[in-house]
Coordinates of C-alpha atoms and ligand atoms in Angstrom, one line a residue:
Chain A
X1 CA -0.2 0.0 0.1
X2 CA 1.7 3.3 -0.6
X3 CA 1.4 6.3 1.4
X4 CA -1.3 8.0 -0.4
X5 CA -3.9 5.2 0.0
X6 CA -2.8 4.8 3.5
X7 CA -3.4 8.5 4.1
X8 CA -6.4 8.7 2.3
X9 CA -8.1 5.6 4.2
X10 CA -7.0 7.0 7.7
X11 CA -7.8 10.3 6.8
X12 CA -11.6 9.5 7.0
X13 CA -13.3 11.9 9.3
X14 CA -14.9 9.5 12.2
X15 CA -15.8 12.1 15.2
X16 CA -19.2 13.1 13.9
X17 CA -19.9 9.4 13.2
X18 CA -18.6 6.8 15.5
X19 CA -16.5 3.8 13.3
X20 CA -19.0 0.6 13.2
X21 CA -21.8 2.8 13.3
X22 CA -24.4 4.4 10.8
X23 CA -24.1 3.7 7.2
X24 CA -21.4 3.9 4.9
X25 CA -21.6 4.6 1.1
X26 CA -18.7 5.0 -1.5
X27 CA -18.5 6.0 -5.0
X28 CA -16.1 6.6 -8.0
X29 CA -16.3 8.1 -11.3
X30 CA -13.4 9.1 -13.6
X31 CA -13.8 12.4 -15.2
X32 CA -11.7 13.8 -18.7
X33 CA -10.6 16.8 -16.8
X34 CA -7.7 17.9 -14.8
X35 CA -7.6 17.2 -10.7
X36 CA -7.4 21.2 -10.5
X37 CA -10.0 22.0 -12.1
X38 CA -12.3 19.3 -10.4
X39 CA -11.2 20.4 -7.3
X40 CA -11.8 23.6 -7.7
X41 CA -15.3 23.3 -8.5
X42 CA -15.9 20.9 -5.5
X43 CA -14.2 23.3 -3.4
X44 CA -16.5 26.1 -4.3
X45 CA -19.0 24.3 -2.1
X46 CA -21.9 26.7 -3.4
X47 CA -21.8 24.6 -6.5
X48 CA -23.0 21.3 -4.8
X49 CA -26.4 21.7 -5.1
X50 CA -26.2 21.9 -9.3
X51 CA -25.2 18.5 -9.3
X52 CA -26.3 17.2 -5.4
X53 CA -30.2 16.6 -6.0
X54 CA -31.7 16.4 -2.5
X55 CA -29.6 19.6 -1.6
X56 CA -31.1 23.2 -2.1
X57 CA -28.2 25.8 -1.1
X58 CA -24.7 25.9 0.5
X59 CA -23.9 29.0 2.0
X60 CA -20.1 29.7 2.8
X61 CA -19.7 31.1 6.6
X62 CA -16.3 31.3 6.8
X63 CA -12.9 29.5 5.6
X64 CA -13.6 26.1 7.1
X65 CA -17.7 26.3 7.9
X66 CA -20.6 26.0 5.7
X67 CA -24.3 26.1 6.3
X68 CA -26.3 23.0 4.2
X69 CA -29.9 23.6 3.6
X70 CA -31.6 20.9 2.2
X71 CA -35.3 20.6 1.1
X72 CA -36.2 17.5 -0.3
X73 CA -40.0 17.9 -0.1
X74 CA -42.3 20.5 0.5
X75 CA -42.8 21.5 4.1
X76 CA -39.5 20.1 5.2
X77 CA -36.6 22.4 5.5
X78 CA -33.6 21.1 7.2
X79 CA -29.9 22.8 7.5
X80 CA -27.0 21.9 9.5
X81 CA -23.8 23.3 9.6
X82 CA -20.3 21.7 8.5
X83 CA -16.9 22.0 9.2
X84 CA -14.2 21.2 6.8
X85 CA -11.8 18.9 8.5
X86 CA -9.0 18.5 6.3
X87 CA -7.8 19.7 2.7
X88 CA -4.9 19.4 0.6
X89 CA -5.1 21.3 -2.6
X90 CA -5.9 19.1 -5.9
X91 CA -6.1 16.1 -4.1
X92 CA -8.4 15.9 -1.2
X93 CA -11.0 17.2 0.9
X94 CA -12.9 15.9 4.2
X95 CA -15.9 17.4 6.3
X96 CA -18.4 16.9 8.8
X97 CA -21.4 18.1 10.2
X98 CA -20.5 19.8 13.7
X99 CA -21.5 18.2 17.0
X100 CA -25.4 19.1 17.8
X101 CA -26.7 19.3 14.1
X102 CA -30.2 17.1 13.8
X103 CA -28.3 15.2 11.5
X104 CA -24.7 13.5 11.3
X105 CA -22.9 13.2 8.0
X106 CA -19.6 12.8 7.0
X107 CA -17.7 12.8 3.9
X108 CA -14.3 13.1 2.0
X109 CA -13.6 13.4 -1.8
X110 CA -10.5 12.3 -3.1
X111 CA -8.8 13.1 -6.6
X112 CA -6.1 11.2 -8.3
X113 CA -5.1 11.0 -11.8
X114 CA -6.2 8.2 -13.7
X115 CA -3.9 6.3 -16.2
X116 CA -3.6 6.9 -20.3
X117 CA -5.0 10.2 -19.8
X118 CA -8.1 9.2 -18.5
X119 CA -8.7 12.6 -16.4
X120 CA -9.0 12.1 -12.6
X121 CA -10.5 9.6 -10.8
X122 CA -13.0 11.6 -8.0
X123 CA -14.0 9.0 -5.1
X124 CA -16.3 9.8 -2.1
X125 CA -16.8 8.1 1.2
X126 CA -20.5 9.2 2.8
X127 CA -21.1 8.3 6.4
X128 CA -23.9 8.7 8.0
X129 CA -24.8 8.9 11.8
X130 CA -26.9 6.7 13.5
X131 CA -30.1 6.8 13.9
X132 CA -30.1 7.7 10.1
X133 CA -30.0 11.6 10.0
X134 CA -33.2 12.9 9.7
X135 CA -32.7 14.2 6.4
X136 CA -31.3 11.0 4.6
X137 CA -33.9 8.7 6.2
X138 CA -36.8 11.3 5.1
X139 CA -35.0 11.0 1.5
X140 CA -34.6 7.0 1.5
X141 CA -37.9 6.6 2.4
X142 CA -39.4 9.2 -0.3
X143 CA -37.2 8.0 -3.4
X144 CA -37.0 4.4 -1.9
X145 CA -33.2 4.7 -2.5
X146 CA -30.8 3.8 -0.4
X147 CA -27.5 6.1 0.7
X148 CA -25.5 4.1 -2.2
X149 CA -28.1 5.2 -4.8
X150 CA -28.4 8.5 -3.9
X151 CA -24.3 9.3 -4.2
X152 CA -24.0 7.4 -7.4
X153 CA -26.8 9.3 -8.9
X154 CA -24.8 12.9 -7.7
X155 CA -21.5 11.4 -8.7
X156 CA -22.8 10.6 -11.9
X157 CA -24.5 14.2 -12.4
X158 CA -21.1 15.5 -11.2
X159 CA -19.7 14.1 -13.7
X160 CA -21.5 15.1 -16.8
X161 CA -21.7 18.7 -15.1
X162 CA -17.8 19.0 -15.0
X163 CA -17.4 17.3 -18.6
X164 CA -20.5 18.6 -20.6
X165 CA -21.2 22.0 -18.7
X166 CA -25.0 20.4 -18.2
X167 CA -27.0 17.3 -16.7
X168 CA -29.1 15.7 -19.4
X169 CA -32.6 15.4 -18.5
X170 CA -35.8 13.5 -20.2
X171 CA -38.1 15.5 -17.9
X172 CA -41.2 17.2 -19.6
X173 CA -40.3 15.3 -23.0
X174 CA -43.8 14.1 -24.4
X175 CA -45.4 10.7 -24.1
X176 CA -48.2 8.6 -25.4
X177 CA -51.4 9.2 -22.5
X178 CA -53.7 7.1 -24.8
X179 CA -55.3 9.7 -27.1
X180 CA -55.6 7.8 -30.4
X181 CA -54.7 10.3 -32.7
X182 CA -57.7 10.8 -35.2
X183 CA -57.3 12.2 -38.9
X184 CA -58.5 15.5 -39.5
X185 CA -60.1 16.2 -43.1
Chain B
X1 CA -48.7 16.0 -33.1
X2 CA -48.8 12.5 -33.9
X3 CA -46.5 9.8 -32.9
X4 CA -45.9 6.2 -32.4
X5 CA -46.3 4.8 -29.2
X6 CA -45.9 1.4 -27.4
X7 CA -48.4 0.2 -25.4
X8 CA -47.3 -3.5 -24.9
X9 CA -46.3 -6.5 -26.5
X10 CA -47.6 -6.5 -30.1
X11 CA -49.2 -3.1 -29.9
X12 CA -48.4 0.5 -31.0
X13 CA -50.7 2.8 -31.4
X14 CA -50.4 6.4 -33.0
X15 CA -51.5 8.7 -30.4
X16 CA -51.8 12.4 -30.5
X17 CA -48.8 14.1 -27.7
X18 CA -47.6 17.1 -27.2
X19 CA -44.6 18.6 -29.0
X20 CA -41.4 18.1 -27.8
X21 CA -39.6 21.2 -26.1
X22 CA -35.8 22.5 -25.9
X23 CA -34.9 20.5 -22.3
X24 CA -31.1 21.3 -22.2
X25 CA -28.6 24.0 -23.3
X26 CA -27.6 21.8 -26.3
X27 CA -30.9 20.3 -27.4
X28 CA -32.1 21.0 -30.9
X29 CA -36.0 20.4 -31.9
X30 CA -36.2 18.5 -35.4
X31 CA -39.4 18.4 -37.8
X32 CA -39.2 15.1 -38.9
X33 CA -39.3 14.5 -42.5
X34 CA -38.9 10.4 -42.7
X35 CA -38.7 8.1 -39.9
X36 CA -37.9 4.3 -40.4
X37 CA -38.8 1.2 -38.3
X38 CA -35.8 -0.9 -37.6
X39 CA -35.5 -5.1 -36.8
X40 CA -34.7 -3.4 -33.3
X41 CA -38.0 -1.7 -33.0
X42 CA -39.0 -5.6 -33.6
X43 CA -37.8 -6.7 -30.4
X44 CA -39.5 -4.2 -28.6
X45 CA -42.5 -5.0 -30.3
X46 CA -42.2 -8.4 -29.3
X47 CA -41.7 -7.2 -25.8
X48 CA -37.9 -8.8 -25.7
X49 CA -36.2 -5.7 -24.1
X50 CA -37.0 -5.1 -20.6
X51 CA -37.7 -2.0 -19.2
X52 CA -40.5 -0.5 -22.1
X53 CA -43.1 1.9 -20.2
X54 CA -46.8 2.3 -21.9
X55 CA -47.0 5.5 -23.9
X56 CA -43.4 5.2 -24.6
X57 CA -42.7 7.2 -28.1
X58 CA -40.8 4.5 -30.5
X59 CA -38.4 5.4 -33.3
X60 CA -34.7 5.8 -33.6
X61 CA -34.1 6.3 -37.4
X62 CA -34.9 9.3 -38.7
X63 CA -34.1 13.2 -40.4
X64 CA -35.3 16.4 -40.8
X65 CA -35.2 19.9 -40.4
X66 CA -34.2 22.0 -37.0
X67 CA -36.4 24.3 -36.3
X68 CA -35.3 25.4 -32.6
X69 CA -32.1 25.3 -30.9
X70 CA -30.2 25.7 -27.3
X71 CA -27.8 28.2 -26.6
X72 CA -25.3 25.9 -26.5
X73 CA -25.7 24.5 -30.0
X74 CA -22.6 26.1 -32.1
X75 CA -22.6 23.4 -35.0
X76 CA -26.0 23.9 -36.5
X77 CA -28.6 26.4 -37.3
X78 CA -32.3 26.7 -37.7
X79 CA -33.4 25.1 -41.0
X80 CA -30.7 22.9 -41.4
X81 CA -31.4 19.5 -42.7
X82 CA -30.1 17.0 -40.4
X83 CA -30.0 13.3 -40.3
X84 CA -30.0 12.3 -36.2
X85 CA -27.8 9.1 -35.4
X86 CA -29.9 6.6 -33.2
X87 CA -27.1 6.6 -30.4
X88 CA -27.2 9.9 -28.0
X89 CA -23.3 11.0 -27.1
X90 CA -22.0 13.9 -25.4
X91 CA -18.6 14.3 -27.6
X92 CA -16.6 15.2 -24.2
X93 CA -16.3 11.9 -22.1
X94 CA -13.2 9.6 -22.6
X95 CA -15.6 7.2 -24.9
X96 CA -16.6 9.8 -27.2
X97 CA -13.3 10.9 -27.4
X98 CA -12.3 7.7 -28.7
X99 CA -15.0 7.7 -31.1
X100 CA -16.8 4.7 -28.9
X101 CA -19.9 7.1 -29.1
X102 CA -22.4 4.0 -28.3
X103 CA -20.6 3.8 -24.9
X104 CA -20.8 7.3 -24.0
X105 CA -20.7 7.9 -20.1
X106 CA -22.9 11.0 -20.1
X107 CA -25.9 10.4 -22.2
X108 CA -28.3 8.2 -20.2
X109 CA -30.0 9.9 -17.6
X110 CA -31.5 6.4 -16.3
X111 CA -28.4 4.7 -16.6
X112 CA -29.1 2.5 -13.0
X113 CA -31.0 0.3 -14.9
X114 CA -28.4 -0.3 -17.3
X115 CA -25.9 -0.6 -14.7
X116 CA -27.8 -3.5 -12.9
X117 CA -28.0 -5.3 -16.0
X118 CA -24.4 -4.7 -17.6
X119 CA -22.6 -3.3 -14.6
X120 CA -21.8 -0.1 -16.3
X121 CA -24.2 2.3 -18.0
X122 CA -24.0 2.9 -21.7
X123 CA -24.9 5.7 -24.2
X124 CA -29.0 6.8 -24.5
X125 CA -31.0 5.9 -27.6
X126 CA -34.1 7.2 -29.1
X127 CA -37.2 5.4 -28.6
X128 CA -35.5 2.1 -26.8
X129 CA -36.5 1.6 -23.6
X130 CA -35.8 3.1 -19.8
X131 CA -32.7 1.0 -19.8
X132 CA -31.3 3.2 -22.7
X133 CA -32.4 6.1 -21.3
X134 CA -36.2 6.4 -21.6
X135 CA -35.9 9.0 -24.3
X136 CA -38.8 9.9 -26.7
X137 CA -38.2 8.5 -30.2
X138 CA -38.4 9.8 -33.6
X139 CA -41.4 8.0 -35.4
X140 CA -43.2 11.6 -35.0
X141 CA -43.5 14.9 -36.2
X142 CA -40.9 16.4 -34.1
X143 CA -38.3 15.0 -31.9
X144 CA -35.9 16.7 -29.5
X145 CA -32.7 15.7 -30.0
X146 CA -30.2 16.3 -27.2
X147 CA -25.8 16.7 -27.5
X148 CA -26.5 18.2 -30.9
X149 CA -22.9 19.2 -31.5
X150 CA -22.3 15.5 -31.9
X151 CA -24.8 14.1 -33.5
X152 CA -26.7 15.1 -36.3
X153 CA -25.2 15.6 -39.8
X154 CA -26.2 18.2 -42.1
X155 CA -26.9 16.5 -45.3
X156 CA -27.2 17.9 -49.1
X157 CA -30.3 19.0 -50.9
X158 CA -29.0 17.2 -53.5
X159 CA -29.8 13.8 -51.7
X160 CA -33.2 12.7 -51.4
X161 CA -34.5 11.6 -48.1
X162 CA -34.0 7.9 -48.7
X163 CA -30.7 8.2 -50.0
X164 CA -29.4 9.7 -46.7
X165 CA -32.1 8.2 -44.1
X166 CA -30.3 5.5 -43.2
X167 CA -27.3 7.2 -41.9
X168 CA -29.0 7.3 -39.0
X169 CA -28.6 3.9 -38.3
X170 CA -28.7 0.8 -40.6
X171 CA -25.5 1.9 -43.1
X172 CA -23.4 2.6 -40.1
X173 CA -24.4 -0.8 -38.5
X174 CA -24.0 -2.8 -41.2
X175 CA -20.6 -1.0 -42.2
X176 CA -19.2 -1.5 -38.4
X177 CA -20.3 -5.5 -38.7
X178 CA -18.3 -5.6 -41.8
X179 CA -15.0 -3.6 -40.4
X180 CA -15.4 -5.8 -36.9
X181 CA -14.3 -8.6 -39.5
X182 CA -11.2 -7.5 -40.3
X183 CA -11.3 -8.2 -43.6
X184 CA -8.2 -9.0 -45.5
X185 CA -7.8 -9.3 -49.2
X186 CA -9.3 -12.9 -50.2
X187 CA -11.7 -13.0 -47.1
X188 CA -14.6 -15.0 -47.3
X189 CA -17.8 -13.4 -45.2
X190 CA -20.7 -15.2 -43.9
X191 CA -24.0 -13.5 -43.2
X192 CA -26.7 -14.6 -41.2
X193 CA -29.9 -12.5 -41.6
X194 CA -30.7 -10.5 -44.5
X195 CA -32.9 -8.0 -43.3
X196 CA -31.8 -4.3 -43.8
X197 CA -28.9 -4.1 -41.0
X198 CA -27.7 -7.7 -43.2
X199 CA -28.0 -6.3 -46.4
X200 CA -26.1 -3.0 -45.8
X201 CA -23.5 -5.7 -43.9
X202 CA -23.2 -7.7 -47.5
X203 CA -22.6 -4.6 -49.3
X204 CA -20.0 -3.1 -46.8
X205 CA -18.2 -6.3 -46.8
X206 CA -17.4 -5.8 -50.4
X207 CA -16.9 -2.0 -50.2
X208 CA -14.0 -3.3 -47.6
X209 CA -12.6 -6.0 -49.7
X210 CA -14.0 -9.2 -49.3
X211 CA -13.5 -11.5 -52.0
X212 CA -16.5 -13.6 -51.5
X213 CA -20.0 -13.2 -49.3
X214 CA -22.4 -16.2 -48.5
X215 CA -25.6 -14.5 -47.3
X216 CA -28.0 -16.6 -45.1
X217 CA -31.7 -16.4 -44.6
X218 CA -34.8 -18.3 -45.3
X219 CA -37.1 -15.5 -46.9
X220 CA -36.8 -16.2 -50.5
X221 CA -38.0 -12.5 -51.1
X222 CA -35.0 -11.7 -48.6
X223 CA -32.2 -13.6 -50.5
X224 CA -33.6 -12.3 -54.2
X225 CA -32.9 -9.1 -52.8
X226 CA -29.4 -9.6 -51.9
X227 CA -28.4 -11.7 -55.5
X228 CA -30.4 -8.5 -57.5
X229 CA -28.6 -6.1 -55.3
X230 CA -24.7 -7.9 -55.1
X231 CA -22.7 -10.5 -55.9
X232 CA -23.2 -12.4 -52.9
X233 CA -24.1 -15.9 -52.9
X234 CA -27.2 -16.8 -51.0
X235 CA -28.0 -19.7 -48.8
X236 CA -31.4 -20.6 -47.8
X237 CA -31.0 -22.1 -44.8
X238 CA -34.8 -24.0 -44.7
X239 CA -33.3 -26.1 -47.6
X240 CA -30.1 -27.2 -46.3
X241 CA -29.8 -30.5 -44.2
X242 CA -26.9 -29.2 -42.3
X243 CA -25.7 -25.3 -43.0
X244 CA -22.5 -25.7 -41.4
X245 CA -21.5 -28.7 -43.6
X246 CA -22.7 -27.0 -46.5
X247 CA -20.7 -23.5 -45.9
X248 CA -17.5 -25.6 -44.9
X249 CA -17.9 -27.3 -48.9
X250 CA -18.4 -23.9 -50.0
X251 CA -15.1 -22.6 -48.6
X252 CA -12.9 -25.5 -49.3
X253 CA -13.2 -26.8 -45.5
X254 CA -11.7 -24.2 -43.8
X255 CA -15.3 -22.0 -43.2
X256 CA -15.9 -18.4 -43.5
X257 CA -12.9 -16.1 -42.6
X258 CA -15.6 -14.4 -40.6
X259 CA -19.0 -14.7 -39.8
X260 CA -21.3 -11.4 -39.3
X261 CA -24.4 -12.0 -37.1
X262 CA -26.9 -9.9 -38.6
X263 CA -30.0 -11.4 -36.7
X264 CA -29.9 -11.0 -33.0
X265 CA -32.2 -12.1 -30.0
X266 CA -34.9 -13.7 -31.8
X267 CA -33.1 -15.9 -34.3
X268 CA -35.6 -18.7 -35.6
X269 CA -34.6 -22.3 -36.5
X270 CA -36.1 -25.6 -36.8
X271 CA -33.1 -27.4 -34.3
X272 CA -34.0 -28.5 -31.1
X273 CA -31.9 -25.4 -29.5
X274 CA -34.2 -23.0 -31.1
X275 CA -37.7 -24.6 -29.7
X276 CA -36.0 -24.6 -26.7
X277 CA -35.3 -21.1 -26.4
X278 CA -38.6 -19.9 -27.6
X279 CA -40.4 -22.4 -25.2
X280 CA -38.3 -20.5 -22.5
X281 CA -38.9 -17.3 -23.7
X282 CA -42.5 -18.0 -23.9
X283 CA -42.9 -19.2 -20.3
X284 CA -40.5 -16.3 -18.9
X285 CA -37.7 -18.0 -18.2
X286 CA -35.6 -17.1 -21.0
X287 CA -34.6 -13.6 -22.6
X288 CA -32.5 -14.4 -26.1
X289 CA -33.0 -16.9 -29.0
X290 CA -29.3 -17.7 -29.8
X291 CA -29.6 -20.1 -33.2
X292 CA -28.1 -17.7 -35.4
X293 CA -24.9 -16.8 -33.0
X294 CA -24.9 -20.6 -32.4
X295 CA -24.6 -21.6 -35.9
X296 CA -22.0 -18.3 -36.5
X297 CA -19.7 -19.9 -34.3
X298 CA -19.8 -23.3 -35.0
X299 CA -19.3 -22.5 -38.7
X300 CA -16.3 -19.8 -38.4
X301 CA -13.1 -21.2 -39.5
X302 CA -10.5 -21.6 -36.8
X303 CA -9.0 -18.2 -35.6
X304 CA -11.7 -16.3 -37.6
X305 CA -13.5 -13.2 -36.3
X306 CA -17.4 -13.5 -35.2
X307 CA -18.9 -9.9 -35.5
X308 CA -22.3 -9.2 -33.5
X309 CA -24.4 -6.3 -34.4
X310 CA -28.0 -8.4 -34.0
X311 CA -29.2 -7.3 -30.9
X312 CA -28.7 -9.5 -27.7
X313 CA -30.2 -8.0 -24.6
X314 CA -30.0 -10.7 -21.8
X315 CA -28.5 -14.0 -21.3
X316 CA -28.6 -16.5 -23.9
X317 CA -28.1 -19.9 -23.3
X318 CA -26.0 -22.7 -24.9
X319 CA -23.3 -20.0 -26.5
X320 CA -20.9 -22.5 -27.7
X321 CA -18.5 -21.3 -25.8
X322 CA -16.1 -24.3 -25.6
X323 CA -16.4 -24.3 -29.7
X324 CA -15.1 -20.4 -29.7
X325 CA -12.5 -21.2 -27.2
X326 CA -11.5 -24.3 -29.0
X327 CA -10.9 -22.2 -32.4
X328 CA -9.6 -19.4 -30.9
X329 CA -12.4 -16.9 -32.5
X330 CA -11.9 -13.4 -31.9
X331 CA -15.4 -11.3 -31.2
X332 CA -16.6 -8.1 -31.6
X333 CA -20.1 -6.2 -30.8
X334 CA -22.3 -3.7 -29.7
X335 CA -24.6 -0.9 -30.6
X336 CA -23.1 1.0 -33.8
X337 CA -20.9 4.0 -33.1
X338 CA -23.0 5.9 -35.8
X339 CA -21.2 9.3 -35.2
X340 CA -17.8 8.0 -36.3
X341 CA -19.2 6.7 -39.7
X342 CA -21.6 9.4 -40.8
X343 CA -19.1 11.4 -42.7
X344 CA -17.3 8.4 -44.4
X345 CA -20.5 7.0 -45.4
X346 CA -22.0 10.3 -46.7
X347 CA -18.9 10.6 -48.9
X348 CA -19.8 7.2 -50.4
X349 CA -23.7 8.0 -50.9
X350 CA -22.3 11.6 -52.6
X351 CA -19.8 9.8 -54.5
X352 CA -22.3 7.2 -55.9
X353 CA -20.4 4.3 -54.6
X354 CA -23.6 3.2 -53.2
X355 CA -27.4 4.1 -52.5
X356 CA -28.6 2.6 -49.2
X357 CA -32.4 3.0 -50.7
X358 CA -32.6 -0.2 -52.4
X359 CA -33.6 -1.9 -49.2
X360 CA -36.5 0.3 -49.1
X361 CA -39.9 -1.8 -49.8
X362 CA -42.6 0.2 -48.5
X363 CA -43.6 4.0 -48.0
X364 CA -46.2 4.4 -45.3
X365 CA -47.7 7.3 -43.9
X366 CA -46.9 7.5 -39.6
X367 CA -50.8 7.2 -39.1
X368 CA -50.8 3.6 -40.5
X369 CA -47.8 2.6 -38.6
X370 CA -49.8 -0.3 -36.7
X371 CA -50.0 -2.1 -40.1
X372 CA -46.2 -1.4 -40.6
X373 CA -45.5 -2.8 -38.0
X374 CA -47.5 -6.0 -38.4
X375 CA -46.3 -6.6 -41.9
X376 CA -42.8 -5.9 -41.3
X377 CA -42.4 -8.0 -38.2
X378 CA -44.6 -10.8 -40.2
X379 CA -42.9 -10.3 -43.4
X380 CA -46.1 -9.9 -45.2
X381 CA -45.9 -8.5 -48.6
X382 CA -42.3 -8.9 -49.0
X383 CA -41.9 -6.1 -46.8
X384 CA -38.1 -5.8 -45.7
X385 CA -37.8 -1.5 -44.8
X386 CA -40.6 0.6 -44.3
X387 CA -39.8 4.4 -44.4
X388 CA -42.9 6.2 -42.7
X389 CA -44.0 9.8 -43.7
X390 CA -44.7 11.7 -40.6
X391 CA -47.2 14.3 -42.5
X392 CA -49.6 11.9 -43.5
Ligands
NAD1 N1 -26.1 -3.2 -33.4 C1 -26.6 -2.2 -33.5 O1 -26.1 -0.8 -33.3 C2 -28.1 -2.6 -34.5 C3 -28.2 -1.5 -35.0 C4 -29.6 -1.7 -36.0 C5 -30.0 -3.1 -35.8 N2 -29.3 -3.9 -35.0 C6 -30.0 -5.3 -35.1 O2 -29.4 -6.1 -36.3 C7 -30.4 -7.0 -36.4 C8 -31.2 -7.0 -37.7 O3 -32.1 -6.0 -37.9 P1 -32.9 -6.0 -39.1 O4 -33.4 -4.6 -39.2 O5 -32.0 -6.3 -40.6 O6 -34.1 -6.9 -38.7 P2 -34.9 -7.6 -39.9 O7 -35.5 -9.1 -38.7 O8 -35.7 -7.6 -40.6 O9 -34.2 -9.0 -40.0 C9 -33.4 -10.2 -39.2 C10 -33.3 -11.4 -40.6 O10 -32.6 -12.5 -39.8 C11 -33.5 -13.8 -40.5 N3 -33.0 -14.8 -39.5 C12 -33.8 -14.9 -38.4 N4 -33.2 -16.2 -38.1 C13 -32.4 -16.5 -38.6 C14 -31.5 -17.9 -38.8 N5 -31.3 -18.8 -37.5 N6 -30.7 -17.5 -39.6 C15 -30.1 -16.4 -40.7 N7 -31.2 -15.7 -40.8 C16 -32.2 -15.7 -39.9 C17 -34.8 -13.1 -40.7 O11 -35.5 -13.8 -41.3 C18 -34.3 -11.9 -41.2 O12 -34.5 -11.7 -42.4 C19 -31.5 -6.8 -35.6 O13 -31.3 -7.8 -34.1 C20 -31.6 -5.6 -34.9 O14 -31.9 -5.2 -33.7 C21 -28.2 -3.7 -34.6
ZN2 ZN1 -32.1 0.4 -35.5
ZN3 ZN1 -19.6 10.8 -24.3

């Protein structure tokens, strides 16, 4: 094991979600862009709601603290404060919700070069504390999706957003409703 | 507008639906002038492809005029006459940059279904199930076309719709089938299936230097069409006791250097394996009927190439992998990387080296789609390829 991998694994944030407890999700995508570019998009936390489907807004409070607001459906709004706990430019960022938040989430993202000019590998690890933070619980119930599928979807969206500047959708396209077409004379 | 909708097994209906609008920044809306029915649509019609939903608009072979465009569209302008490739591709991911458009990473918004089936998601395709993105198709008056900078090709007005329409799918597919045979001078290529794809694969195999092509089907009108339009030899497998033995005799005992499967998941056959496939599919425990592929593998010469363009979707049984292994065969397959071939093939058409319109047997109105599916599916009226007119 090289030192980088080791530091990656051991740098996973623990304090807000105790080891062995909670739910873990991890996902990795390869994106055809430089690490520094991808890093800068992520590091600008206000960008996150562009591809994290259930996130409404991220507000930067200061150098290390951000306020995350999510509104997974009408009448439910949750927010929690997040602190960045480690950062290596172009390589690594980790964060966790601050103590006393109504949900407990910790996460990290790791950027490393992919071989053969394939761009950058972006690996995200998330931990949701027990009981599942209110929000993940609600989202899970609503969408019948597990944290892993949610993360998968967000990461695919992130990759599309970085590579193509947009996220392809089929929402709003026509479809048959059972109305038979009648020839008009 | 009117559109052809899937409403369950063997049930397509022409319905009144909303007109499409721009959704993403790089979209265009095309007013369709010609649209075709493909053998791939038959797999949907027969219920072979999972993740179809009632009301899905069918169709992936279409062309027309650009009538609306999004702010990020730089390669097309309003009024351009374009042929749309059936594969949707972003042009920006690693696979697109390497011309593997059908493997695009970013064009399938419902990729999780494909990921469950195949481990990874592949490109979106118009009107081809939710596993392939759930995009509304082009058997309609209008279609929304995403990633318009990496798809539609502008075609000159000197060529008719019929001459260029098949750049959308079957000509590039037939061409890729032949290219995947890695043809060397003197090579003999055998082609299973003389539908439109098989017939264009035959033409392409000759263009790429095959010395002989042997075409296999059981419908005499299709075999006659092959004979009329090329110098291929034809075999009616219904009249052969042992097709593989016959192919050996025709190739000095060596076998064809390359075998193309242009049949796919609904191969017909009289041997036991084909009945077994049909039974399993009928009772819902089988997905693909791979009779043609089995034969192609057995017939292929030692060290030869197997090129599969017929569509498979699930877990075909009893594929003779042992034979393929023993003979050291090479396999290439997949949905066509249409965008890669369009410019080259348009040139061939413009230069008069090929006119793919020879496969058309029926020109019908879109409002008669239900009839059109029936005659194409059931080989009635000697139907080989239908082009629909969306205006009527
Ligand atoms: N890979 C791609 O990108 C791509 C693109 C277009 C079409 N396709 C696929 O190509 C295949 C052919 O398409 P098409 O439009 O020509 O369809 P088609 O249905 O008109 O042709 C299939 C032909 O195969 C023949 N056939 C059936 N069983 C056979 C057997 N055992 N041996 C020899 N021939 C047999 C049929 O008689 C028919 O003529 C379909 O599976 C379609 O889905 C793939
Ligand atoms: Zn097709
Ligand atoms: Zn792509």
